[in-house]
Short mmCIF file of C-alpha atoms and ligand atoms in Angstrom, two decimals:
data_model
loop_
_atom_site.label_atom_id
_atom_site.label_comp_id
_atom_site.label_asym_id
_atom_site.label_seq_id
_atom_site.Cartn_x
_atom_site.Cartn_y
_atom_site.Cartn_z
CA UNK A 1 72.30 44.97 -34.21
CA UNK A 2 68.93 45.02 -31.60
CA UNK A 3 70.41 42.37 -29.36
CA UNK A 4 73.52 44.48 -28.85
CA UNK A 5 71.84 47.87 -28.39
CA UNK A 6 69.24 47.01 -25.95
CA UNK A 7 69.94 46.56 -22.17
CA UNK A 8 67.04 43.91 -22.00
CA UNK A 9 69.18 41.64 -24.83
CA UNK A 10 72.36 42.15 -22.90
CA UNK A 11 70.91 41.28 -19.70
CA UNK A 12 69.14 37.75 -21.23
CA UNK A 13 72.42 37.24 -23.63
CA UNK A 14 73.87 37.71 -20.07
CA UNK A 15 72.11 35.47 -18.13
CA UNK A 16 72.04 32.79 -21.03
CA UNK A 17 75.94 31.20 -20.65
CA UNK A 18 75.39 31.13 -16.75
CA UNK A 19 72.31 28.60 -17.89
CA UNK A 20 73.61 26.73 -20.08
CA UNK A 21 77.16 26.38 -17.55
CA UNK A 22 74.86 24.96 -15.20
CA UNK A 23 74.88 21.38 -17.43
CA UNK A 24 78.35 21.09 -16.31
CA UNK A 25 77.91 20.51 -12.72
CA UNK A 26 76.57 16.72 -13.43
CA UNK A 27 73.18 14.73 -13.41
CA UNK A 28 73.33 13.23 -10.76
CA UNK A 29 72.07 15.83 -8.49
CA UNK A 30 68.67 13.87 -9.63
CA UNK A 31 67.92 11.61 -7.14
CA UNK A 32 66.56 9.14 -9.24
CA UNK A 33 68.14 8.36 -13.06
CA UNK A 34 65.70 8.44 -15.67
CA UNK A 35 64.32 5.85 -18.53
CA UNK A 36 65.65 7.18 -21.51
CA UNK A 37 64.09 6.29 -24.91
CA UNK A 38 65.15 7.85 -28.35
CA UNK A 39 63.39 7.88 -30.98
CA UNK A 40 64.90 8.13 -34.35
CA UNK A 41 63.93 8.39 -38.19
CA UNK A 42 64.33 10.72 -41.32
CA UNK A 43 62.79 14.05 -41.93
CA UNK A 44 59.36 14.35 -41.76
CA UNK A 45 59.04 10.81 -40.89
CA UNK A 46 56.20 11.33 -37.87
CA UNK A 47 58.33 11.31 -35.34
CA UNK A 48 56.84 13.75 -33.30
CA UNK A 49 53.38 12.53 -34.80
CA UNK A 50 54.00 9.01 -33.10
CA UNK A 51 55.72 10.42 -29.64
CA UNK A 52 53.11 12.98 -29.07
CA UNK A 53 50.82 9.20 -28.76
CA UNK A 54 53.29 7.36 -26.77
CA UNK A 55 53.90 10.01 -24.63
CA UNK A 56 50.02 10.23 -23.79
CA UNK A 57 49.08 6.55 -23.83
CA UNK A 58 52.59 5.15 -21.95
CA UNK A 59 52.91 8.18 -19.48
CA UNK A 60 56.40 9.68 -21.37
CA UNK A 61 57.50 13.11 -21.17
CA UNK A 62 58.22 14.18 -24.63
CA UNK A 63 61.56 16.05 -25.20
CA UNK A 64 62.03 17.09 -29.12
CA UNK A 65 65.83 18.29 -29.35
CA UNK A 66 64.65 20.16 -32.55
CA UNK A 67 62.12 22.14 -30.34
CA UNK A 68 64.58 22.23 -27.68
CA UNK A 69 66.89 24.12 -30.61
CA UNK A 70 64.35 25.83 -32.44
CA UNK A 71 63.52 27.58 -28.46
CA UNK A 72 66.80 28.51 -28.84
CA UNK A 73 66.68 30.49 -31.84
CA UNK A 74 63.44 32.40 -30.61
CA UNK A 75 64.89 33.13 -27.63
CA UNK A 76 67.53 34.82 -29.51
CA UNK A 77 70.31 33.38 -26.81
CA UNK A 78 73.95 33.67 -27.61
CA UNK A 79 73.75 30.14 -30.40
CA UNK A 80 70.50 31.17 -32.01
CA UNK A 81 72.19 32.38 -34.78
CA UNK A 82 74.59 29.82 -35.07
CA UNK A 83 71.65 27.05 -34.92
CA UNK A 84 69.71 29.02 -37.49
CA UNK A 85 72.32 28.68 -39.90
CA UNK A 86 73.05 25.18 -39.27
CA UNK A 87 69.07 24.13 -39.35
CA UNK A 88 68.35 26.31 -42.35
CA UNK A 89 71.11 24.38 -44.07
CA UNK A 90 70.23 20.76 -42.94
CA UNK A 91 73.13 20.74 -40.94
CA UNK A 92 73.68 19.18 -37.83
CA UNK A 93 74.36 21.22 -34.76
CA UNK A 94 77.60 20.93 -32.47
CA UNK A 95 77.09 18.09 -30.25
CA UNK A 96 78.65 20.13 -26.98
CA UNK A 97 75.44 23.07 -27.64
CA UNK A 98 72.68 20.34 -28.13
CA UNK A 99 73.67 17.70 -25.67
CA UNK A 100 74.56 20.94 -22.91
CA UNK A 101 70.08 22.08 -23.45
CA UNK A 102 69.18 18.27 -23.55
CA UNK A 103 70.99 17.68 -20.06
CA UNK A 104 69.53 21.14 -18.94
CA UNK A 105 66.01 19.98 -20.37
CA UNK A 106 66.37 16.57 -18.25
CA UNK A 107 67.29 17.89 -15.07
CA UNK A 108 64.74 21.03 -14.87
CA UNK A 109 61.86 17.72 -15.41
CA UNK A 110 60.60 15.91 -12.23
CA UNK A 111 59.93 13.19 -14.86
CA UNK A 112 61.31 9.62 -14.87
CA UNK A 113 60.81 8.70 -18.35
CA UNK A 114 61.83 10.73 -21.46
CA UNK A 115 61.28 10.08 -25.37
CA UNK A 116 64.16 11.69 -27.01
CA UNK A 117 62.96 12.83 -30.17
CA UNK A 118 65.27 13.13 -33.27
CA UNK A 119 68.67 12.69 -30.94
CA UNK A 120 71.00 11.46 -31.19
CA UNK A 121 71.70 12.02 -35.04
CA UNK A 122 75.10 11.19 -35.41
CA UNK A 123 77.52 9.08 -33.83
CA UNK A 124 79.24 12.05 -32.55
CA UNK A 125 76.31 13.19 -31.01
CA UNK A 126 76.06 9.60 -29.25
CA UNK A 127 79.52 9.74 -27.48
CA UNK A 128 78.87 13.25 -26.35
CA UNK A 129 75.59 12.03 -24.64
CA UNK A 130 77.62 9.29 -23.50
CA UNK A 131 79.88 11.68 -21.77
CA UNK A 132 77.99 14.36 -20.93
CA UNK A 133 74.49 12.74 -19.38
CA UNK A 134 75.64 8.82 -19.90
CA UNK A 135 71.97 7.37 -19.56
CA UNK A 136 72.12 4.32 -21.57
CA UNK A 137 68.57 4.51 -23.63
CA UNK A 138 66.46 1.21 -22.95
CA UNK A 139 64.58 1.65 -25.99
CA UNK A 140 65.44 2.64 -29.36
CA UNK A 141 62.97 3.45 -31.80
CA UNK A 142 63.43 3.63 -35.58
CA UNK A 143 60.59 5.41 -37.90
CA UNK A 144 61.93 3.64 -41.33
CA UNK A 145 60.55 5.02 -44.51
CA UNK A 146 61.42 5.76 -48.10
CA UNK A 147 62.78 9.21 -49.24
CA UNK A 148 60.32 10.02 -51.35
CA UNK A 149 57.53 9.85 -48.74
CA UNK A 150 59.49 11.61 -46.38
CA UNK A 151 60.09 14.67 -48.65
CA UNK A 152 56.28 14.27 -49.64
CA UNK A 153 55.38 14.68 -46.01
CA UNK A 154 57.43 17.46 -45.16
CA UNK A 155 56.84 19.50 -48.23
CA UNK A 156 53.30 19.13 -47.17
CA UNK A 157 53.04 19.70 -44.20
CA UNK A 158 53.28 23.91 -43.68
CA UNK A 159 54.48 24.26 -40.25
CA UNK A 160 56.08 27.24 -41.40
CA UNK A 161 59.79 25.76 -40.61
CA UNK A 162 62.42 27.26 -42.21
CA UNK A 163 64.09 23.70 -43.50
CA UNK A 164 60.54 21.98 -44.77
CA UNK A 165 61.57 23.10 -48.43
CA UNK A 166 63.11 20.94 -51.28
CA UNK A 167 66.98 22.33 -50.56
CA UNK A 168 67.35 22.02 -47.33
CA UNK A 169 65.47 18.64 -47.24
CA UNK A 170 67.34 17.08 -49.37
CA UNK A 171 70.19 17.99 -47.22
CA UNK A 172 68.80 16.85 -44.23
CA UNK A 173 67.97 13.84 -46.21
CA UNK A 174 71.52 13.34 -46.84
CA UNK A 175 72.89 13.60 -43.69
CA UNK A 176 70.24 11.58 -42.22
CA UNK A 177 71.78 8.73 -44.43
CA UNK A 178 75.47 9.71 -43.85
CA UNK A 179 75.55 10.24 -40.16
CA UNK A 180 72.27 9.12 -38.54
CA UNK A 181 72.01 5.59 -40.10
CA UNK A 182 75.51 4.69 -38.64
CA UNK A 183 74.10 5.57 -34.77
CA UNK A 184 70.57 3.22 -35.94
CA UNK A 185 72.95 0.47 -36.72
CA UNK A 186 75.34 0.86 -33.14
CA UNK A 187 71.55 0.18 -31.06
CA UNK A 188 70.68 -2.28 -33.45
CA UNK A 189 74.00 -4.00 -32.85
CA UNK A 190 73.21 -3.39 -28.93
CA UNK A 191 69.94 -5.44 -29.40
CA UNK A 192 68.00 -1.58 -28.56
CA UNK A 193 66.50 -1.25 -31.91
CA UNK A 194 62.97 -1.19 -32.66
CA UNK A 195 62.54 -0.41 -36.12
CA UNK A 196 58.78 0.15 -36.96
CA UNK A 197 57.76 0.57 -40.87
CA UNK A 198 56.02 4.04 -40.96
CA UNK A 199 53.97 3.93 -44.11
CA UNK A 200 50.51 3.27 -43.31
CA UNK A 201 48.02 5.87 -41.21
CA UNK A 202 48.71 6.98 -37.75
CA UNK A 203 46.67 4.81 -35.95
CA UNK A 204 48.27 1.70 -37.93
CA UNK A 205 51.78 2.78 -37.07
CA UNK A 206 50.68 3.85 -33.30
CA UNK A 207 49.21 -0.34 -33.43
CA UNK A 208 53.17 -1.08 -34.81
CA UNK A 209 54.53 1.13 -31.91
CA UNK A 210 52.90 -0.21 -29.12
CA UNK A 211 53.77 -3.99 -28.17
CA UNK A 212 56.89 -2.09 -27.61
CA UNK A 213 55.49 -0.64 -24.71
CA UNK A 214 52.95 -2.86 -23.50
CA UNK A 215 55.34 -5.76 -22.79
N1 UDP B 301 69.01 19.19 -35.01
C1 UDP B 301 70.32 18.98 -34.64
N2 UDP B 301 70.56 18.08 -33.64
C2 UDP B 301 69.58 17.36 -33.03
C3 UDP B 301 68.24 17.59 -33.42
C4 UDP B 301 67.99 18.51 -34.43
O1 UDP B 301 71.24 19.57 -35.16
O2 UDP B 301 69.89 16.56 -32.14
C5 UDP B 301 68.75 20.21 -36.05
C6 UDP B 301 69.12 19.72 -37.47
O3 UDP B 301 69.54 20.83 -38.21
C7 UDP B 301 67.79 19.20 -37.97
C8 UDP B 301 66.83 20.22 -37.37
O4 UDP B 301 67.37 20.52 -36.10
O5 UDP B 301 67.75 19.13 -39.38
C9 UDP B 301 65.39 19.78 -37.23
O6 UDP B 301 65.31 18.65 -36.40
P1 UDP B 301 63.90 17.95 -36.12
O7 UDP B 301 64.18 16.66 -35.40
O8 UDP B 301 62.98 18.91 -35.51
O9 UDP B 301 63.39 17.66 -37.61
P2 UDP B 301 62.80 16.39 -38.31
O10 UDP B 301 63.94 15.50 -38.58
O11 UDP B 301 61.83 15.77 -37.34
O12 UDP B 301 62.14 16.91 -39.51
MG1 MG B 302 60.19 16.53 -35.27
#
């Protein structure tokens, strides 16, 4: 394989566990904590649509764990391949990996207020957080839409992703239901959960979205 022949791949497959090990020696070398929001919702729901706007209008920094992966995968470090697999099959990825790159993403930000996009997605995911970074989110925010609109939407919207086709949707449909719903209902339980109706325009859901803020 490339990455094992050249010296250049060795180095950065190298370099990459050192990186990632880093997560483990604790947030709190912040000297403030953070305002943690996440932001949650189906596949091709406008997620990062609506966080890209209340990012800009509310002063956010914008953290997409799906970027945060797909970087991953470009950068060829030592879990692209894994994450390839498990995002080409709709699949969620191991909750140690993702929550490690979140923390790392976090820490390396001067910011004080993060929208976690499409995190946590199961309740596994959750607890690791929990342990790992333990920032109780103030606000939780909940896309809701029907399935049929959300595979519209991503089938449509050729952003050359290697999951916006029908298979792997309706996978990541799937789990979505099976192991994302059951982490919407723990915040709405907690009295976090904003659930906003996301059928309309942008600039009608934006309008939904932003009392949120603004109060
Ligand atoms: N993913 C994951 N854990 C996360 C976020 C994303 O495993 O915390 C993977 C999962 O395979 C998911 C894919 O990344 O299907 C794409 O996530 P993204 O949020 O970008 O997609 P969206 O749901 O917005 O279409
Ligand atoms: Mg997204």
């Amino acid at each position: 394989m490339l990455r094992r022949a050249s010296p250049l791949a060795k180095l950065i497959s190298a370099a990459k566990p050192s990186r990632l090990n880093q997560a483990e020696a604790g947030i709190t070398s912040k000297a403030r904590t953070p305002i943690i929001n996440f932001v949650l919702g189906g596949p091709g729901v406008g997620k990062g649509t609506q966080c890209t706007r209340i990012a800009e209008t509310f002063g956010f920094t914008h953290l997409s764990v799906g970027d945060l992966l797909r970087k991953e995968i470009s950068s060829n470090t030592e879990y692209g391949g894994m994450i390839l697999d498990k995002i080409t099959k709709g699949k969620i990825v191991e909750s140690e990996v993702t929550v490690k790159l979140l923390k790392i993403a976090i820490e390396s930000n001067e910011a004080d207020r993060f929208l976690i996009d499409g995190f946590p997605r199961s309740e596994e995911n959750r607890v690791a957080y929990e342990q790992i970074i333990g920032i109780e989110p103030e606000v939780v925010l909940f896309f809701d839409c029907n399935e049929e609109e959300m595979l519209k939407r991503v089938l449509h919207r050729n952003q050359g992703r290697v999951d916006d086709n029908i298979d792997s949707t309706m996978e990541r449909l799937k789990v979505f239901e099976a192991y994302t719903l059951p982490v919407i209902r723990y915040y709405s339980q907690k009295g976090k959960l904003h659930k906003i109706n996301a059928i309309g325009t942008e600039d009608e859901i934006f309008e939904r979205v932003q009392p949120i803020f603004t109060t």
